[in-house]
Amino acid sequence: MDRAFERTKILTDHLLQSSPSPVRTSLSSNACFNYTLPELSEKYAFDTKEMRRLIDGHHLEVRDRLFGMMNQSKLFNPRVRGGKVFVSPDYNQPMEQQREITLKRIDYLFDRGAFKGWLTEQGEEIELRKFASFEVFGTFDHSMGTMLAVHFFLWGGAVQVFGTKHHHDKWLRDTETHVVKGCFAMSELGHGSNVRGVETVTTYDSNTQEFVINTPCESAQKFWIGGAANHATHAIVFSQLNINGSNQGVHAFIAQIRDADGYLCQNVRIADCGRKIGLNGVDNGRIWFDNVRVPRENLLNSVADVSADGKYLSSINDPDQRFAAFLAPLTIGRVSIATSTVYISKAGLTIAIRYALTRRAFSLKPNEPEVLLLDYPSYQRRLLPLLAKTYAMSFASHYLKKLFVKRTPQSYKTIHIFSSAFKATFTWNNLHILQECREACGGQGLRTENHVGQWKAEFDVQSTFEGDNNILMQQISKALLAEYVAAKKRKKAFKGLGLEHMNKPCPVIPSQLTSTALRSSQFQMDALCLRERDLLNRFAAEISHYQAKGLSKEHAFNMSNSDSTSVHQSYQIAEDLGRAFTDRSIFQAFAEAEATLAASSLKDVLGMVRSLYGLICVEDASFLRYGYLSVENAAAVRSEITKVCGELRPHALALVSSFGIPDAFLSPIAFNWIDANSWSSIQH
C-alpha cells in the first residue's frame, strides 16, 4: 500500500506542475529536482518473488514474520522519514543505553516465542530456521544478532555438543527461555586464535569433588567475552585441565558468574572492555577467576571425564586427536557468520543501487536532464560486479548450510574447511561491498540513518572473531596440501572438497578468447580449476623443497624463497591457493544452482549474473601473476566485464528487489530522499 500511495502522489504532483516557460535564454537555471520512484521507469523481466525463493532458499515465511515482529514494536526505534517508516538502532546513544535496549529487544523476541525449540528440538528444519532467523536479526542490528549468537550458538551449542544428557536436561530449556543467560569464555588477553595455548588452569579437588578454575596471570584473563560485562549469568570456560600434575589439554567447564539478582559470584572479577568502533550494544567483558569452585558434573564430558576419585578418562588417548574432536563441532559459529553477513551485503547494495537509480549528476549536453548515477558505466562497474558477488555468496551459503545440517562425524573436516573459507571470504567481501556502497552514496553514505557507513564499523569485527580471516585461509591451504599428499601417497584419485577436477586432464585456456567463450560457464570453471590445480602443485613443491632440507612443515610454510629458484614465497602461494579454492567453490555452487533452472527469463538474467561473477574471478591479478592469462586475454576479460555490466543495468532494480528486504529495514536514501531531507521533515 505504501508503494501504491507513493506512485499516486508522484503522478499527481507531476500532472499538477505548471507548464514550462516558452522563453529560453542561453543560460537558465535548472528546474528543481523531483524524486521519481524507480519502479515507475524500471521494468522487471522476471518474477522477483521467484528469484527470492531461489536465493533465500528456505524459511521465507519465518523471515517475513520476524521482520514484521520487529516492525511492530517501538522498541525497534521506528521513525518517519520521507513519508515512510524506518526501523534501526540509534547508534548515537551512549554505550550503556545501547546495551540495555539490545537486551530489551531480545526479551521482546523471547516473549513472542521467536526462539521456541531452538535448543530443545532437533533436526534439519529447526537448524535451518535458526540460520534464517539470524540473517533477519543481523539485518536489523549486528549487536542483537551477536548477543543471540553467543547465547544460542556458542553457549547453548557448547552445552549441546560438549555436554551429555545430564547437561542437556539441566541447562538447555533454561537457556531457551532465557532464565540462564550464557556467555562463551574462550579468548584471553594473550591467546585468541591459538586456543590450545590458553593459560587459564583448572585442577581437581577429589576431597570435595570440585574443579577449581584459576586465572594464573594477567595474560590469562578472559577477554572480549560477549555478554559478560553486564548480563550473563553463566559462562563456558575454556581452560587447561591439570590432573595430578599432568596437563590433559583444553577442556570446557560451566561456571556461574552472576546470581539471579545480577551480583557477581564469589571469586569472580569482571571488567568492561569499553567502547568499540562498532557493536556497542554488546557488553564485552574481561573475566578473572580466583580459584572458583564448580561441581565435578560441570565438566562438559562428551570427549573426556574425570572420575570422582580424580582419574582422567577418555576413549581418545592421543591429545591432538582429542583436541580436534573437542573443537570440531564449534564450526556453527563460522557458519552463522558466513551466512548472515550475506544479508548485510544485500541490504547495502539495495540501498546504494536504489539511490543510484534516482540520484542524478551532470548533463551530457546543455539543457538536457542530468544523468542517473547508475547510467554511468563507471557506476555500473563499481556496483554491479558486487551485486553478482552477493548472488554468488547466496548460493554458496545455501551449500554451506546444507552441509552443516546434514553433518556426520566424518564430515566435520569438510565443514571446517568450507566454513573457514566462506567465513573469511564473505566477511572480507562484505566490508569491501559496504565501503564501495558508502562511496557510491557520496556524502549521504556518511549519515548513520543511511546505514551503509555505520554498518562498515558494525561488521568490521567479523574479520577477526570466530577466527582471524588470514589464519583461516592459511588453514585452507594446509588442509588442501594434506589432501594432496595423501592422494599422492596412496596413489589414489582425489575425492572430496571439489578436488575431483584434479583427476582430469589439465584445462587449457585458448590463446584467443571470444565474448561467447568468456561468458561460458565451462570456460570460467576451467580457468578457476586451472589456477587451483597449479597453485596446489606449486605449494606442494615449495613445502617439499624445504622439507628436503630438514625443515618442519610449519617452518617451511613460513619461509621466504630467497634461496630457491621460485619468485614466489610459500605463504604467498598459500594465500593465493586459499582464494583459488574459495572462488572455485563459490562459483561451482552458483553454476549448479543455475543449471537446475528450466529455460526462462529468470534463468537468462541469472546466467548474466553468473557470467559476471565468473569474469571478476578470472580478472584477479593471480591470473596474470602466474601466467594463466596473456596480457591480451586479461584485457579481453576486463572489456567483457564492462559489456556485461551494461547489459545487466536494466535488471539492477529487479535483482536487488529480489533480496526481499522490507523497506523499513533499508534507509531514507533508498526511497524519497528529497522529502526525507525537506524542511518540513525537520519540523515534524
XYZ file of C-alpha atoms in Angstrom:
684
model
C 0.000 0.000 0.000
C 2.934 2.373 0.721
C 4.275 1.875 -2.796
C 0.826 2.439 -4.374
C 0.371 5.647 -2.341
C 3.822 6.894 -3.379
C 3.174 6.253 -7.060
C -0.192 8.075 -6.895
C 1.404 11.065 -5.135
C 4.264 11.302 -7.642
C 1.934 11.109 -10.656
C -0.403 13.706 -9.118
C 2.456 16.120 -8.424
C 3.728 15.627 -11.961
C 0.328 16.344 -13.539
C -0.238 19.471 -11.422
C 3.086 21.070 -12.339
C 2.829 24.311 -14.314
C 3.891 24.328 -17.957
C 7.454 25.383 -18.641
C 8.044 28.928 -19.811
C 8.314 29.264 -23.590
C 11.038 31.874 -23.150
C 14.543 30.319 -23.291
C 17.823 32.041 -22.656
C 21.311 30.803 -23.349
C 21.895 30.424 -19.628
C 18.994 29.375 -17.428
C 18.657 27.841 -14.008
C 17.731 24.172 -13.789
C 14.296 23.174 -12.607
C 14.127 21.838 -9.082
C 14.917 18.167 -8.872
C 11.910 15.874 -8.433
C 12.185 12.398 -6.983
C 10.781 9.656 -9.201
C 10.153 6.207 -7.805
C 12.432 3.895 -9.825
C 9.666 1.289 -10.154
C 7.833 3.726 -12.459
C 10.530 3.528 -15.131
C 12.438 0.301 -14.441
C 10.790 -2.826 -15.854
C 11.068 -6.305 -14.345
C 11.983 -9.025 -16.849
C 11.450 -11.847 -14.367
C 9.419 -12.726 -11.277
C 11.261 -11.206 -8.308
C 9.364 -13.400 -5.846
C 10.565 -16.497 -7.672
C 14.125 -15.169 -7.634
C 13.849 -14.523 -3.909
C 12.719 -18.096 -3.315
C 15.791 -19.234 -5.212
C 18.367 -17.075 -3.412
C 16.849 -17.223 0.097
C 16.375 -20.948 -0.293
C 14.327 -21.708 2.807
C 12.003 -20.351 5.510
C 10.787 -17.247 3.679
C 7.674 -17.158 5.863
C 9.769 -17.240 9.050
C 11.925 -14.386 7.769
C 8.913 -12.248 6.885
C 7.234 -12.981 10.226
C 10.324 -11.892 12.164
C 10.736 -8.750 10.063
C 7.095 -7.957 10.844
C 7.526 -8.723 14.548
C 10.312 -6.154 14.834
C 8.498 -3.613 12.686
C 5.516 -3.636 15.054
C 7.294 -2.572 18.251
C 8.536 0.840 19.347
C 11.496 -0.970 20.937
C 12.976 -1.143 17.447
C 13.149 2.631 17.153
C 10.670 3.415 14.329
C 10.930 6.853 12.756
C 9.212 8.540 9.813
C 11.406 9.902 7.040
C 10.080 10.986 3.664
C 6.621 9.612 4.406
C 7.937 6.119 5.198
C 8.631 4.351 8.488
C 12.138 3.010 9.061
C 13.438 0.922 11.946
C 17.059 0.796 13.052
C 19.120 1.131 16.221
C 20.100 4.596 17.426
C 23.869 4.326 17.131
C 24.254 7.791 18.669
C 23.020 6.591 22.062
C 25.540 6.180 24.903
C 27.045 2.696 25.087
C 25.135 1.789 28.263
C 21.784 2.663 26.661
C 22.620 0.682 23.517
C 23.303 -2.374 25.677
C 20.115 -2.049 27.689
C 17.871 -1.576 24.658
C 19.537 -4.560 22.960
C 18.605 -6.758 25.920
C 15.035 -5.399 25.929
C 14.660 -6.212 22.241
C 15.916 -9.738 22.849
C 13.458 -10.162 25.731
C 10.654 -8.913 23.457
C 11.516 -11.627 20.926
C 11.703 -14.282 23.655
C 8.249 -13.245 24.920
C 6.816 -13.742 21.440
C 8.189 -17.233 21.004
C 10.787 -16.360 18.385
C 13.194 -18.964 19.790
C 10.854 -21.808 20.656
C 12.530 -25.169 20.130
C 15.918 -23.717 19.272
C 17.724 -25.922 21.800
C 15.105 -28.459 22.859
C 14.180 -29.644 19.359
C 16.478 -31.370 16.893
C 16.628 -31.873 13.145
C 17.398 -30.081 9.909
C 14.246 -27.958 9.961
C 14.967 -26.268 13.296
C 18.600 -25.647 12.383
C 17.719 -24.052 9.046
C 15.070 -21.975 10.825
C 17.759 -20.691 13.206
C 20.009 -19.685 10.317
C 17.137 -17.851 8.588
C 16.297 -16.052 11.817
C 19.864 -14.917 12.394
C 20.019 -13.492 8.893
C 16.984 -11.360 9.737
C 18.125 -10.275 13.222
C 21.554 -9.248 11.948
C 19.955 -7.119 9.232
C 18.296 -5.010 11.925
C 21.247 -4.854 14.328
C 24.540 -6.712 14.460
C 24.712 -6.234 18.239
C 21.409 -8.024 18.726
C 22.415 -10.785 16.327
C 25.761 -11.220 18.080
C 24.220 -11.433 21.553
C 21.808 -14.104 20.304
C 24.619 -15.990 18.571
C 26.677 -16.028 21.770
C 23.714 -17.232 23.812
C 22.378 -19.896 21.435
C 25.210 -20.947 19.125
C 28.200 -20.597 21.454
C 26.907 -21.122 24.996
C 23.908 -23.281 24.044
C 25.770 -25.040 21.252
C 28.663 -25.898 23.569
C 26.290 -27.423 26.115
C 24.681 -29.436 23.310
C 27.824 -30.779 21.663
C 30.353 -30.886 24.515
C 27.878 -31.943 27.183
C 25.961 -35.149 27.774
C 22.393 -35.935 28.822
C 22.547 -34.546 32.344
C 23.909 -31.240 30.994
C 21.176 -31.109 28.375
C 18.464 -31.790 30.950
C 19.781 -29.166 33.355
C 20.708 -26.299 31.050
C 19.071 -26.315 27.633
C 15.464 -25.458 28.485
C 16.509 -22.660 30.853
C 18.774 -21.339 28.110
C 15.975 -21.474 25.549
C 13.682 -19.486 27.867
C 16.422 -17.008 28.874
C 16.326 -17.948 32.554
C 20.034 -18.642 32.071
C 21.993 -16.033 30.127
C 25.104 -17.680 28.768
C 28.456 -16.450 27.501
C 31.480 -18.143 25.964
C 34.793 -17.580 27.731
C 37.390 -18.839 25.278
C 39.533 -15.875 24.152
C 42.160 -14.483 26.510
C 44.292 -11.365 26.538
C 47.269 -13.447 25.468
C 45.584 -16.040 23.252
C 42.840 -15.739 20.633
C 43.169 -17.939 17.559
C 45.591 -20.279 19.337
C 43.022 -21.950 21.596
C 45.451 -24.690 22.619
C 47.627 -22.058 24.247
C 45.054 -20.613 26.683
C 46.558 -20.057 30.124
C 43.541 -20.449 32.421
C 44.188 -23.512 34.604
C 41.711 -25.890 36.226
C 42.621 -28.512 38.823
C 40.500 -31.162 40.525
C 39.885 -31.472 44.283
C 38.896 -35.098 44.926
C 38.065 -34.308 48.576
C 35.163 -32.054 47.580
C 34.647 -33.446 44.070
C 35.012 -29.957 42.614
C 37.034 -28.364 39.861
C 38.996 -25.218 40.769
C 39.310 -22.646 37.963
C 42.089 -20.078 38.225
C 43.481 -17.153 36.236
C 47.214 -17.520 36.979
C 48.462 -14.348 35.255
C 47.158 -11.183 33.600
C 47.521 -12.551 30.069
C 45.148 -15.382 31.103
C 42.205 -13.045 31.769
C 39.259 -13.894 29.532
C 38.868 -11.037 27.045
C 36.151 -9.876 24.614
C 33.575 -12.152 26.229
C 30.215 -11.066 24.787
C 27.535 -10.674 27.455
C 29.986 -10.872 30.353
C 30.227 -7.184 31.282
C 26.592 -6.718 32.341
C 24.148 -9.522 31.726
C 25.492 -13.086 31.540
C 24.783 -15.403 34.475
C 26.899 -18.353 33.329
C 29.979 -18.953 31.210
C 31.510 -21.828 29.298
C 35.130 -21.541 30.448
C 37.906 -22.982 28.289
C 40.843 -23.981 30.425
C 43.851 -26.254 30.632
C 42.923 -29.266 32.805
C 45.658 -30.328 35.205
C 45.096 -33.720 36.857
C 47.658 -34.896 39.426
C 50.312 -32.648 37.944
C 49.676 -33.773 34.349
C 48.225 -31.341 31.792
C 45.447 -33.029 29.804
C 44.897 -30.085 27.465
C 41.985 -27.695 26.934
C 38.550 -28.637 28.314
C 35.284 -26.748 28.825
C 33.548 -26.096 32.156
C 30.294 -24.432 33.172
C 30.828 -21.683 35.752
C 28.232 -19.376 37.253
C 29.467 -15.786 37.205
C 26.363 -13.913 38.484
C 23.428 -14.799 40.701
C 19.776 -14.357 39.774
C 19.874 -10.747 41.032
C 22.815 -9.858 38.816
C 25.511 -9.775 41.505
C 28.931 -11.276 40.775
C 29.623 -14.670 42.270
C 32.363 -15.177 44.833
C 35.939 -15.077 43.484
C 34.824 -13.837 40.048
C 36.086 -10.448 38.882
C 34.706 -8.753 35.748
C 35.717 -5.552 33.977
C 34.275 -3.864 30.906
C 36.171 -3.962 27.593
C 34.935 -0.415 26.934
C 33.615 1.375 23.888
C 34.421 -0.095 20.480
C 34.385 1.208 16.897
C 31.104 -0.674 16.461
C 28.949 -3.341 18.088
C 28.433 -1.228 21.213
C 25.158 -2.954 22.002
C 27.231 -5.991 23.055
C 28.590 -5.855 26.617
C 32.027 -7.366 26.037
C 33.779 -8.105 29.299
C 37.013 -9.376 30.839
C 36.876 -12.136 33.453
C 39.331 -13.248 36.159
C 38.742 -16.468 38.122
C 40.320 -16.567 41.593
C 40.155 -20.286 42.407
C 36.461 -20.515 41.526
C 34.984 -23.871 42.514
C 32.450 -25.682 40.330
C 30.882 -29.146 40.790
C 32.521 -32.126 39.057
C 29.472 -32.543 36.808
C 30.123 -29.056 35.353
C 32.868 -30.500 33.164
C 31.373 -30.892 29.675
C 32.349 -34.502 29.231
C 31.370 -35.772 25.789
C 35.056 -36.266 24.916
C 36.687 -36.773 28.313
C 35.734 -37.069 32.000
C 37.225 -37.140 35.476
C 36.075 -39.776 37.936
C 35.044 -38.949 41.486
C 38.435 -40.065 42.792
C 40.320 -37.920 40.269
C 41.187 -40.264 37.404
C 41.234 -38.818 33.888
C 39.070 -40.831 31.464
C 38.884 -40.583 27.674
C 38.343 -43.013 24.831
C 40.742 -40.875 22.742
C 44.281 -41.318 24.002
C 46.080 -39.055 21.532
C 45.963 -35.401 22.792
C 45.945 -33.987 19.241
C 43.010 -36.162 18.187
C 41.210 -35.368 21.431
C 41.611 -31.629 20.870
C 40.403 -31.972 17.268
C 37.342 -33.965 18.388
C 36.707 -31.376 21.063
C 36.661 -28.355 18.747
C 35.180 -29.963 15.618
C 31.520 -29.183 16.425
C 32.240 -25.472 17.004
C 32.011 -24.706 13.298
C 28.445 -23.449 13.768
C 29.814 -20.034 14.760
C 31.642 -19.614 11.477
C 28.686 -20.989 9.503
C 26.301 -18.475 11.086
C 28.690 -15.549 10.496
C 29.246 -16.510 6.864
C 25.563 -16.916 6.056
C 24.269 -13.878 7.949
C 26.868 -11.455 6.582
C 25.496 -12.037 3.060
C 22.251 -10.342 4.130
C 24.115 -7.144 5.028
C 25.758 -7.129 1.605
C 22.262 -7.484 0.126
C 20.934 -4.584 2.191
C 23.895 -2.313 1.436
C 23.645 -2.925 -2.303
C 19.866 -2.439 -2.280
C 20.316 0.985 -0.687
C 23.166 2.065 -2.974
C 21.559 0.833 -6.208
C 18.131 2.308 -5.431
C 19.845 5.625 -4.696
C 21.843 5.409 -7.945
C 18.577 4.853 -9.834
C 17.108 8.160 -8.584
C 20.086 10.480 -7.984
C 21.377 12.405 -10.991
C 24.637 14.223 -11.641
C 25.806 16.273 -14.644
C 24.263 16.664 -18.082
C 25.870 15.298 -21.209
C 24.567 18.258 -23.261
C 23.320 21.746 -22.338
C 19.674 21.915 -21.232
C 19.387 18.140 -21.054
C 18.418 16.338 -17.838
C 21.239 15.259 -15.616
C 22.237 11.608 -15.917
C 21.215 8.931 -13.419
C 24.233 7.705 -11.481
C 23.658 4.094 -12.496
C 23.631 5.072 -16.171
C 27.320 5.955 -15.921
C 29.463 2.944 -16.943
C 31.837 3.729 -14.082
C 28.990 3.372 -11.572
C 27.870 0.127 -13.169
C 31.449 -1.154 -12.965
C 31.596 -0.268 -9.263
C 28.316 -1.763 -8.094
C 27.120 -4.485 -10.460
C 30.115 -6.848 -10.035
C 29.497 -6.618 -6.288
C 25.859 -7.472 -6.909
C 26.988 -10.566 -8.836
C 29.353 -11.457 -5.999
C 26.483 -11.214 -3.496
C 24.324 -13.534 -5.594
C 27.220 -15.979 -5.735
C 27.678 -15.810 -1.951
C 23.958 -16.500 -1.507
C 24.166 -19.788 -3.400
C 27.400 -20.760 -1.652
C 25.818 -20.071 1.738
C 22.978 -22.487 0.851
C 25.581 -25.152 0.134
C 27.326 -24.484 3.464
C 24.086 -24.609 5.471
C 23.025 -27.882 3.852
C 26.469 -29.339 4.515
C 26.204 -28.339 8.169
C 22.669 -29.551 8.900
C 23.428 -32.942 7.313
C 26.716 -33.264 9.210
C 28.213 -36.506 10.481
C 31.441 -37.035 12.442
C 33.050 -37.987 9.121
C 32.103 -34.627 7.558
C 33.460 -32.365 10.324
C 36.733 -31.761 8.479
C 34.914 -30.810 5.278
C 32.614 -28.437 7.180
C 35.613 -26.890 8.933
C 37.325 -26.201 5.586
C 34.292 -24.738 3.818
C 33.105 -22.730 6.831
C 36.594 -21.275 7.295
C 36.904 -20.394 3.607
C 33.426 -18.884 3.310
C 33.541 -17.058 6.633
C 36.796 -15.336 5.706
C 35.812 -14.565 2.116
C 32.227 -13.465 2.786
C 33.208 -11.122 5.633
C 36.031 -9.587 3.602
C 33.657 -9.204 0.644
C 31.059 -7.595 2.889
C 33.478 -4.928 4.112
C 34.522 -4.200 0.524
C 30.887 -4.028 -0.603
C 29.908 -1.676 2.228
C 32.881 0.590 1.530
C 32.013 0.811 -2.166
C 28.337 1.413 -1.349
C 29.326 4.126 1.120
C 31.379 5.904 -1.532
C 28.741 5.373 -4.219
C 26.215 7.172 -1.998
C 28.524 10.170 -1.628
C 28.031 12.303 1.454
C 24.700 10.618 2.196
C 26.610 7.410 2.845
C 28.221 9.030 5.888
C 24.943 9.553 7.733
C 24.179 6.874 10.288
C 20.492 6.855 9.310
C 21.517 5.650 5.849
C 23.262 2.606 7.348
C 25.994 1.724 4.867
C 28.719 3.777 6.559
C 27.716 2.683 10.049
C 27.488 -0.963 9.010
C 31.134 -0.828 7.991
C 32.087 -0.210 11.616
C 29.494 -2.629 12.975
C 30.660 -5.559 10.847
C 34.397 -4.886 10.839
C 34.806 -7.264 13.782
C 33.733 -10.210 11.641
C 37.159 -10.345 10.013
C 38.735 -11.431 13.299
C 36.152 -13.042 15.552
C 35.460 -16.766 15.316
C 38.893 -16.972 13.718
C 41.194 -14.385 12.153
C 40.457 -14.440 8.427
C 44.094 -14.663 7.387
C 44.699 -17.617 9.694
C 41.555 -19.344 8.465
C 42.723 -19.006 4.870
C 46.119 -20.454 5.800
C 44.303 -23.421 7.313
C 42.565 -23.950 3.953
C 45.884 -24.200 2.132
C 47.305 -26.558 4.744
C 44.222 -28.771 4.503
C 44.479 -28.853 0.698
C 48.159 -29.751 0.982
C 47.254 -32.633 3.314
C 44.715 -33.900 0.754
C 47.328 -33.612 -1.991
C 49.996 -35.511 -0.029
C 47.518 -38.231 0.995
C 46.303 -38.747 -2.599
C 49.843 -38.969 -3.959
C 50.947 -41.285 -1.166
C 48.004 -43.667 -1.670
C 48.251 -43.265 -5.445
C 44.501 -42.805 -5.497
C 42.202 -40.248 -7.090
C 41.275 -37.018 -5.340
C 37.877 -37.226 -3.664
C 36.006 -34.528 -1.771
C 36.302 -30.740 -1.331
C 35.514 -30.365 -5.027
C 39.050 -31.501 -5.903
C 37.854 -34.188 -8.315
C 38.885 -31.876 -11.165
C 42.491 -32.737 -10.195
C 41.885 -36.239 -11.621
C 41.057 -34.909 -15.095
C 43.372 -33.582 -17.797
C 44.627 -30.081 -17.098
C 42.361 -27.439 -18.703
C 43.842 -25.341 -21.495
C 42.915 -21.689 -21.968
C 42.666 -20.734 -25.661
C 45.168 -18.199 -26.944
C 42.299 -16.008 -28.136
C 39.066 -15.657 -26.184
C 35.785 -14.655 -27.817
C 32.919 -12.983 -25.993
C 30.922 -16.220 -26.070
C 33.808 -18.204 -24.604
C 34.496 -15.659 -21.864
C 30.888 -15.778 -20.698
C 30.523 -19.553 -20.771
C 30.247 -21.442 -17.507
C 32.614 -24.116 -18.847
C 35.441 -21.696 -19.647
C 35.067 -19.942 -16.305
C 35.120 -23.231 -14.379
C 38.116 -24.435 -16.391
C 40.027 -21.235 -15.644
C 39.286 -21.438 -11.922
C 40.226 -25.134 -11.781
C 43.452 -24.478 -13.692
C 44.505 -21.834 -11.172
C 43.640 -24.002 -8.160
C 45.414 -27.058 -9.605
C 48.580 -25.148 -10.476
C 48.797 -23.349 -7.138
C 48.294 -26.598 -5.223
C 51.100 -28.201 -7.237
C 53.340 -25.187 -6.652
C 52.582 -25.109 -2.934
C 53.303 -28.811 -2.534
C 56.593 -28.408 -4.412
C 57.623 -25.449 -2.240
C 56.939 -27.265 1.023
C 58.655 -30.399 -0.261
C 61.686 -28.302 -1.242
C 62.175 -27.091 2.325
C 61.320 -30.373 3.978
C 64.056 -31.978 1.885
C 66.426 -29.567 3.626
C 65.302 -30.858 7.013
C 62.773 -28.157 7.913
C 59.424 -28.950 9.502
C 56.233 -28.412 7.507
C 55.281 -25.417 9.688
C 58.709 -23.835 9.275
C 58.606 -24.443 5.523
C 55.200 -22.837 5.309
C 56.528 -19.511 6.603
C 59.800 -19.494 4.665
C 60.669 -16.944 2.029
C 62.232 -18.374 -1.070
C 65.299 -16.198 -1.392
C 67.430 -19.326 -1.649
C 65.326 -21.083 -4.290
C 64.608 -20.514 -7.943
C 60.970 -19.593 -7.234
C 59.945 -15.939 -7.386
C 57.023 -16.586 -5.031
C 57.089 -17.182 -1.295
C 55.441 -20.178 0.323
C 52.989 -18.170 2.379
C 52.104 -16.015 -0.640
C 51.325 -19.092 -2.707
C 49.302 -20.381 0.243
C 47.235 -17.184 0.335
C 46.577 -17.343 -3.406
C 45.705 -21.048 -3.133
C 43.166 -20.342 -0.377
C 41.459 -17.732 -2.549
C 41.579 -20.014 -5.586
C 39.862 -22.839 -3.695
C 37.217 -20.484 -2.325
C 36.477 -18.748 -5.646
C 36.119 -22.091 -7.404
C 33.859 -23.457 -4.658
C 31.586 -20.395 -4.710
C 31.414 -20.390 -8.491
C 30.599 -24.096 -8.517
C 27.662 -23.563 -6.138
C 26.376 -20.734 -8.333
C 26.741 -22.704 -11.587
C 24.994 -25.744 -10.108
C 22.056 -23.590 -8.962
C 21.782 -22.051 -12.429
C 21.849 -25.496 -14.064
C 18.760 -26.621 -12.120
C 16.545 -23.974 -13.744
C 14.340 -24.526 -16.753
C 14.669 -22.125 -19.655
C 13.081 -18.796 -18.683
C 13.748 -15.081 -18.486
C 14.814 -15.608 -14.866
C 17.454 -18.116 -15.955
C 18.632 -15.753 -18.692
C 19.217 -12.915 -16.225
C 20.736 -15.202 -13.626
C 23.062 -16.530 -16.329
C 24.282 -12.984 -16.951
C 24.882 -12.537 -13.223
C 26.826 -15.807 -13.116
C 28.855 -14.755 -16.159
C 29.738 -11.505 -14.438
C 30.788 -13.282 -11.254
C 32.952 -15.730 -13.179
C 34.602 -12.904 -15.098
C 35.503 -10.900 -11.990
C 37.065 -14.056 -10.524
C 39.169 -14.506 -13.661
C 40.073 -10.800 -13.553
C 42.019 -11.474 -10.326
C 45.677 -10.441 -10.538
C 46.834 -14.024 -9.901
C 45.796 -14.984 -13.442
C 48.446 -12.614 -14.785
C 50.924 -13.177 -11.955
C 51.204 -16.891 -12.619
C 50.761 -16.665 -16.374
C 47.335 -18.300 -16.780
C 46.161 -15.403 -18.967
C 48.076 -13.413 -21.533
C 48.020 -9.642 -21.278
C 45.678 -9.584 -24.301
C 43.277 -12.095 -22.752
C 43.300 -10.243 -19.450
C 42.327 -7.072 -21.342
C 39.545 -9.029 -23.074
C 38.218 -10.135 -19.672
C 38.114 -6.537 -18.420
C 36.366 -5.374 -21.570
C 33.782 -8.145 -21.298
C 33.014 -7.223 -17.682
C 32.128 -3.691 -18.816
C 29.824 -5.091 -21.521
C 28.022 -7.452 -19.127
C 27.560 -4.631 -16.610
C 25.849 -2.584 -19.308
C 23.551 -5.479 -20.182
C 22.671 -6.042 -16.524
C 21.893 -2.369 -15.900
C 18.170 -2.710 -16.911
C 17.808 -5.552 -14.399
C 19.532 -3.862 -11.445
C 16.344 -2.859 -9.618
C 14.740 -6.271 -10.110
C 17.885 -8.014 -8.841
C 18.013 -6.032 -5.582
C 14.233 -6.168 -5.145
C 14.583 -9.958 -5.259
C 16.508 -9.815 -1.982
C 13.133 -9.295 -0.294
C 14.360 -6.943 2.426
C 11.388 -4.888 3.661
C 11.523 -1.138 3.008
C 11.555 -0.352 6.735
C 14.917 -2.124 7.132
C 16.593 -0.101 4.382
C 17.170 3.648 4.652
C 15.741 7.013 3.532
C 18.131 7.406 0.572
C 16.759 4.178 -0.896
C 13.430 5.994 -1.356
C 12.289 9.620 -1.465
C 15.467 11.201 -0.148
C 14.252 14.695 -1.123
C 11.175 14.555 1.118
C 13.248 12.831 3.809
C 15.566 15.852 3.904
C 12.953 18.569 3.434
C 12.433 21.398 5.894
C 9.009 20.014 6.764
C 10.604 16.736 7.839
C 12.682 18.686 10.367
C 9.577 20.416 11.690
C 7.952 17.016 12.295
